[in-house]
CSV table of C-alpha atoms in Angstrom, one decimal:
chain,number,residue,atom,x,y,z
A,1,TYR,CA,167.2,93.6,130.5
A,2,LEU,CA,164.6,95.3,128.1
A,3,LEU,CA,161.7,95.3,127.4
A,4,PHE,CA,160.7,94.8,123.3
A,5,SER,CA,157.1,95.6,122.6
A,6,ILE,CA,155.8,94.7,118.8
A,7,THR,CA,154.3,97.7,117.8
A,8,GLY,CA,152.9,97.1,114.0
A,9,PHE,CA,153.7,95.5,111.1
A,10,TYR,CA,153.3,97.9,107.2
A,11,GLY,CA,152.4,96.1,103.9
A,12,ALA,CA,151.8,92.6,105.0
A,13,ALA,CA,148.2,91.5,105.0
A,14,TYR,CA,145.9,91.5,107.9
A,15,GLY,CA,142.6,90.2,109.2
A,16,ILE,CA,141.0,86.8,108.0
A,17,ALA,CA,141.2,86.9,104.6
A,18,ASP,CA,143.3,84.3,103.2
A,19,VAL,CA,145.3,85.9,100.5
A,20,THR,CA,148.0,84.6,98.4
A,21,SER,CA,150.4,88.0,96.7
A,22,ILE,CA,153.6,88.2,98.6
A,23,PRO,CA,153.9,91.7,99.1
A,24,LYS,CA,157.4,93.4,97.9
A,25,SER,CA,157.8,95.4,101.8
A,26,VAL,CA,157.0,94.7,104.4
A,27,MET,CA,157.5,96.6,107.8
A,28,GLY,CA,157.5,96.1,110.8
A,29,LYS,CA,157.7,98.4,114.3
A,30,PHE,CA,158.8,97.8,117.9
A,31,SER,CA,160.0,99.7,121.1
A,32,ILE,CA,162.1,98.6,123.0
A,33,ARG,CA,162.3,100.7,126.8
A,34,LEU,CA,165.7,100.8,128.9
A,35,VAL,CA,166.1,101.3,132.7
A,36,PRO,CA,168.2,104.0,134.4
A,37,ASN,CA,171.7,104.2,133.1
A,38,GLN,CA,170.8,102.3,129.9
A,39,ASP,CA,172.0,104.4,126.8
A,40,ALA,CA,169.7,104.1,124.6
A,41,ALA,CA,172.0,104.5,121.1
A,42,ASP,CA,174.0,101.7,122.6
A,43,ILE,CA,171.1,99.8,122.8
A,44,ASP,CA,170.1,101.4,119.8
A,45,ALA,CA,173.7,100.1,118.0
A,46,LYS,CA,173.1,96.3,119.1
A,47,VAL,CA,169.3,96.1,118.3
A,48,GLU,CA,170.9,96.9,114.6
A,49,ALA,CA,173.5,94.6,114.8
A,50,TYR,CA,171.0,91.3,116.1
A,51,ILE,CA,168.7,92.2,113.0
A,52,ARG,CA,171.7,92.0,110.9
A,53,LYS,CA,173.5,89.2,111.9
A,54,LEU,CA,169.5,87.0,112.2
A,55,HIS,CA,169.0,87.9,108.6
A,56,GLN,CA,172.3,87.0,107.6
A,57,GLN,CA,171.8,83.8,109.3
A,58,SER,CA,168.5,83.2,107.8
A,59,GLY,CA,170.0,83.3,103.9
A,60,SER,CA,167.3,85.8,102.6
A,61,LYS,CA,168.0,87.7,99.8
A,62,ASN,CA,166.0,90.1,100.9
A,63,ASP,CA,167.1,93.2,102.0
A,64,ILE,CA,167.2,94.7,105.0
A,65,ASP,CA,166.7,98.4,106.2
A,66,VAL,CA,167.0,98.3,110.2
A,67,LYS,CA,167.1,102.1,111.7
A,68,ALA,CA,166.0,103.6,114.9
A,69,THR,CA,164.0,106.5,114.9
A,70,VAL,CA,163.2,108.1,118.3
A,71,SER,CA,165.7,106.9,121.1
A,72,VAL,CA,165.3,108.6,124.6
A,73,LYS,CA,167.6,108.5,127.9
A,74,ALA,CA,165.3,106.5,130.2
A,75,TRP,CA,164.3,109.1,132.7
A,76,LEU,CA,164.3,108.7,137.2
A,77,SER,CA,163.2,111.3,139.4
A,78,ASP,CA,164.0,111.5,142.8
A,79,ASN,CA,160.9,110.5,144.5
A,80,THR,CA,163.4,111.6,148.4
A,81,ASP,CA,161.6,115.3,147.8
A,82,ASP,CA,159.3,118.0,148.3
A,83,ASN,CA,157.2,117.5,145.0
A,84,TYR,CA,157.0,113.6,145.2
A,85,ALA,CA,156.1,114.5,148.7
A,86,ALA,CA,153.2,116.5,148.0
A,87,GLY,CA,151.9,114.2,145.1
A,88,MET,CA,152.1,110.8,147.8
A,89,THR,CA,150.1,113.1,150.5
A,90,ALA,CA,147.2,114.2,147.0
A,91,GLN,CA,146.6,110.2,146.2
A,92,GLU,CA,146.8,109.4,150.1
A,93,ARG,CA,143.8,112.0,151.1
A,94,VAL,CA,141.6,111.3,147.8
A,95,TYR,CA,142.5,107.5,147.5
A,96,GLY,CA,143.3,106.5,151.3
A,97,MET,CA,146.1,105.0,150.7
A,98,LYS,CA,149.2,105.4,150.1
A,99,PRO,CA,151.2,105.2,147.0
A,100,ASP,CA,153.7,102.3,146.0
A,101,LEU,CA,155.8,103.9,144.0
A,102,THR,CA,155.7,101.5,141.1
A,103,ARG,CA,158.0,101.4,138.8
A,104,GLU,CA,156.3,100.8,135.3
A,105,GLY,CA,158.4,102.1,131.5
A,106,GLY,CA,156.9,105.0,129.7
A,107,SER,CA,158.8,106.7,127.0
A,108,ILE,CA,156.8,111.1,127.0
A,109,PRO,CA,160.5,112.5,125.9
A,110,PRO,CA,159.6,116.2,127.9
A,111,ILE,CA,159.9,114.7,130.6
A,112,LEU,CA,163.7,114.4,130.5
A,113,THR,CA,164.2,117.4,129.0
A,114,LEU,CA,162.5,119.5,131.8
A,115,GLN,CA,164.5,117.7,134.0
A,116,ASP,CA,166.6,118.3,132.8
A,117,ALA,CA,166.1,122.4,131.9
A,118,THR,CA,164.4,122.7,135.6
A,119,ASN,CA,167.3,121.7,137.6
A,120,SER,CA,164.7,120.0,138.8
A,121,SER,CA,162.8,117.3,140.5
A,122,VAL,CA,160.3,116.0,137.6
A,123,MET,CA,157.3,113.2,138.4
A,124,MET,CA,154.3,111.9,136.6
A,125,LEU,CA,151.3,112.0,138.7
A,126,PRO,CA,149.4,108.8,138.1
A,127,ILE,CA,145.3,109.2,137.6
A,128,GLY,CA,144.4,106.9,135.8
A,129,GLN,CA,143.8,103.0,136.5
A,130,ALA,CA,146.2,100.0,135.0
A,131,ASP,CA,143.8,98.4,132.1
A,132,ASP,CA,143.0,101.9,131.1
A,133,GLY,CA,144.7,100.4,128.7
A,134,ALA,CA,146.7,104.2,127.6
A,135,HIS,CA,147.4,104.6,124.0
A,136,SER,CA,145.0,101.8,122.4
A,137,GLN,CA,142.3,101.9,120.1
A,138,ASN,CA,140.0,101.1,123.3
A,139,GLU,CA,141.9,103.7,126.2
A,140,LYS,CA,139.6,104.8,129.0
A,141,MET,CA,139.2,106.4,131.6
A,142,SER,CA,136.5,105.7,134.6
A,143,GLU,CA,134.6,109.1,135.7
A,144,ARG,CA,135.8,108.6,139.1
A,145,ASN,CA,139.1,108.8,138.0
A,146,TYR,CA,138.8,111.8,136.0
A,147,ILE,CA,137.1,113.7,139.1
A,148,ASN,CA,139.6,112.4,141.5
A,149,GLY,CA,142.2,113.1,139.2
A,150,ALA,CA,140.7,116.7,139.4
A,151,LYS,CA,141.1,116.3,143.4
A,152,VAL,CA,144.3,114.9,143.2
A,153,LEU,CA,146.1,117.4,141.4
A,154,GLY,CA,144.5,120.3,143.3
A,155,THR,CA,146.3,118.5,146.5
A,156,TYR,CA,149.4,118.4,145.4
A,157,LEU,CA,148.8,122.1,144.0
A,158,ASN,CA,148.4,122.4,147.4
A,159,GLU,CA,151.0,120.5,149.2
A,160,LEU,CA,153.5,121.7,147.1
A,161,GLY,CA,153.0,125.1,148.2
A,162,LYS,CA,153.0,124.3,151.8
A,163,ALA,CA,156.2,122.8,151.3
A,164,GLN,CA,157.6,125.6,148.8
A,165,LYS,CA,156.4,128.4,152.2
A,166,THR,CA,158.1,126.3,154.6
A,167,LEU,CA,161.3,125.8,152.8
A,168,LYS,CA,161.2,129.2,152.0
A,169,SER,CA,160.8,130.7,155.7
A,170,LYS,CA,163.6,128.5,156.7
A,171,LYS,CA,166.1,130.3,154.0
A,172,THR,CA,164.6,134.1,155.5
A,173,GLY,CA,163.6,133.2,159.5
A,174,LYS,CA,160.5,134.0,159.0
A,175,LYS,CA,157.0,132.2,159.4
């Protein structure tokens, strides 16, 4: 399965005005969210082939150019390690409820790079709400979540420090 989002059109008329001119060229942009074990290059090739097939079937004499500008592997992290335990404890302490660990689409390529480079689990610690409109023109964060986010981060770092101290004690036999 793919999550396909149209993210923009360029060159075509927009707004409420009646425009009868036909643009010389139009460009569309879209985003596809991958799931673990999907290969970005394979998906790119399949999507390009499908778009070209539809264009050919349309009988259009117009040229078409399809290219992937950014391709990133799907990211999945180990949610059973100390990093996640510290994050979940912090969320529960600040918000008074256990986090539900819902998988959500997102594309932050440095996260996967960081995880691969450190050979460690990386976690994205949420402090917003579903209705924050992330990356939209009306993106927002409530004052409550901004303040609680700082509390979550501090609590998370404290909990992670405790976990690392316990791990070190187990390795050295010292308390």
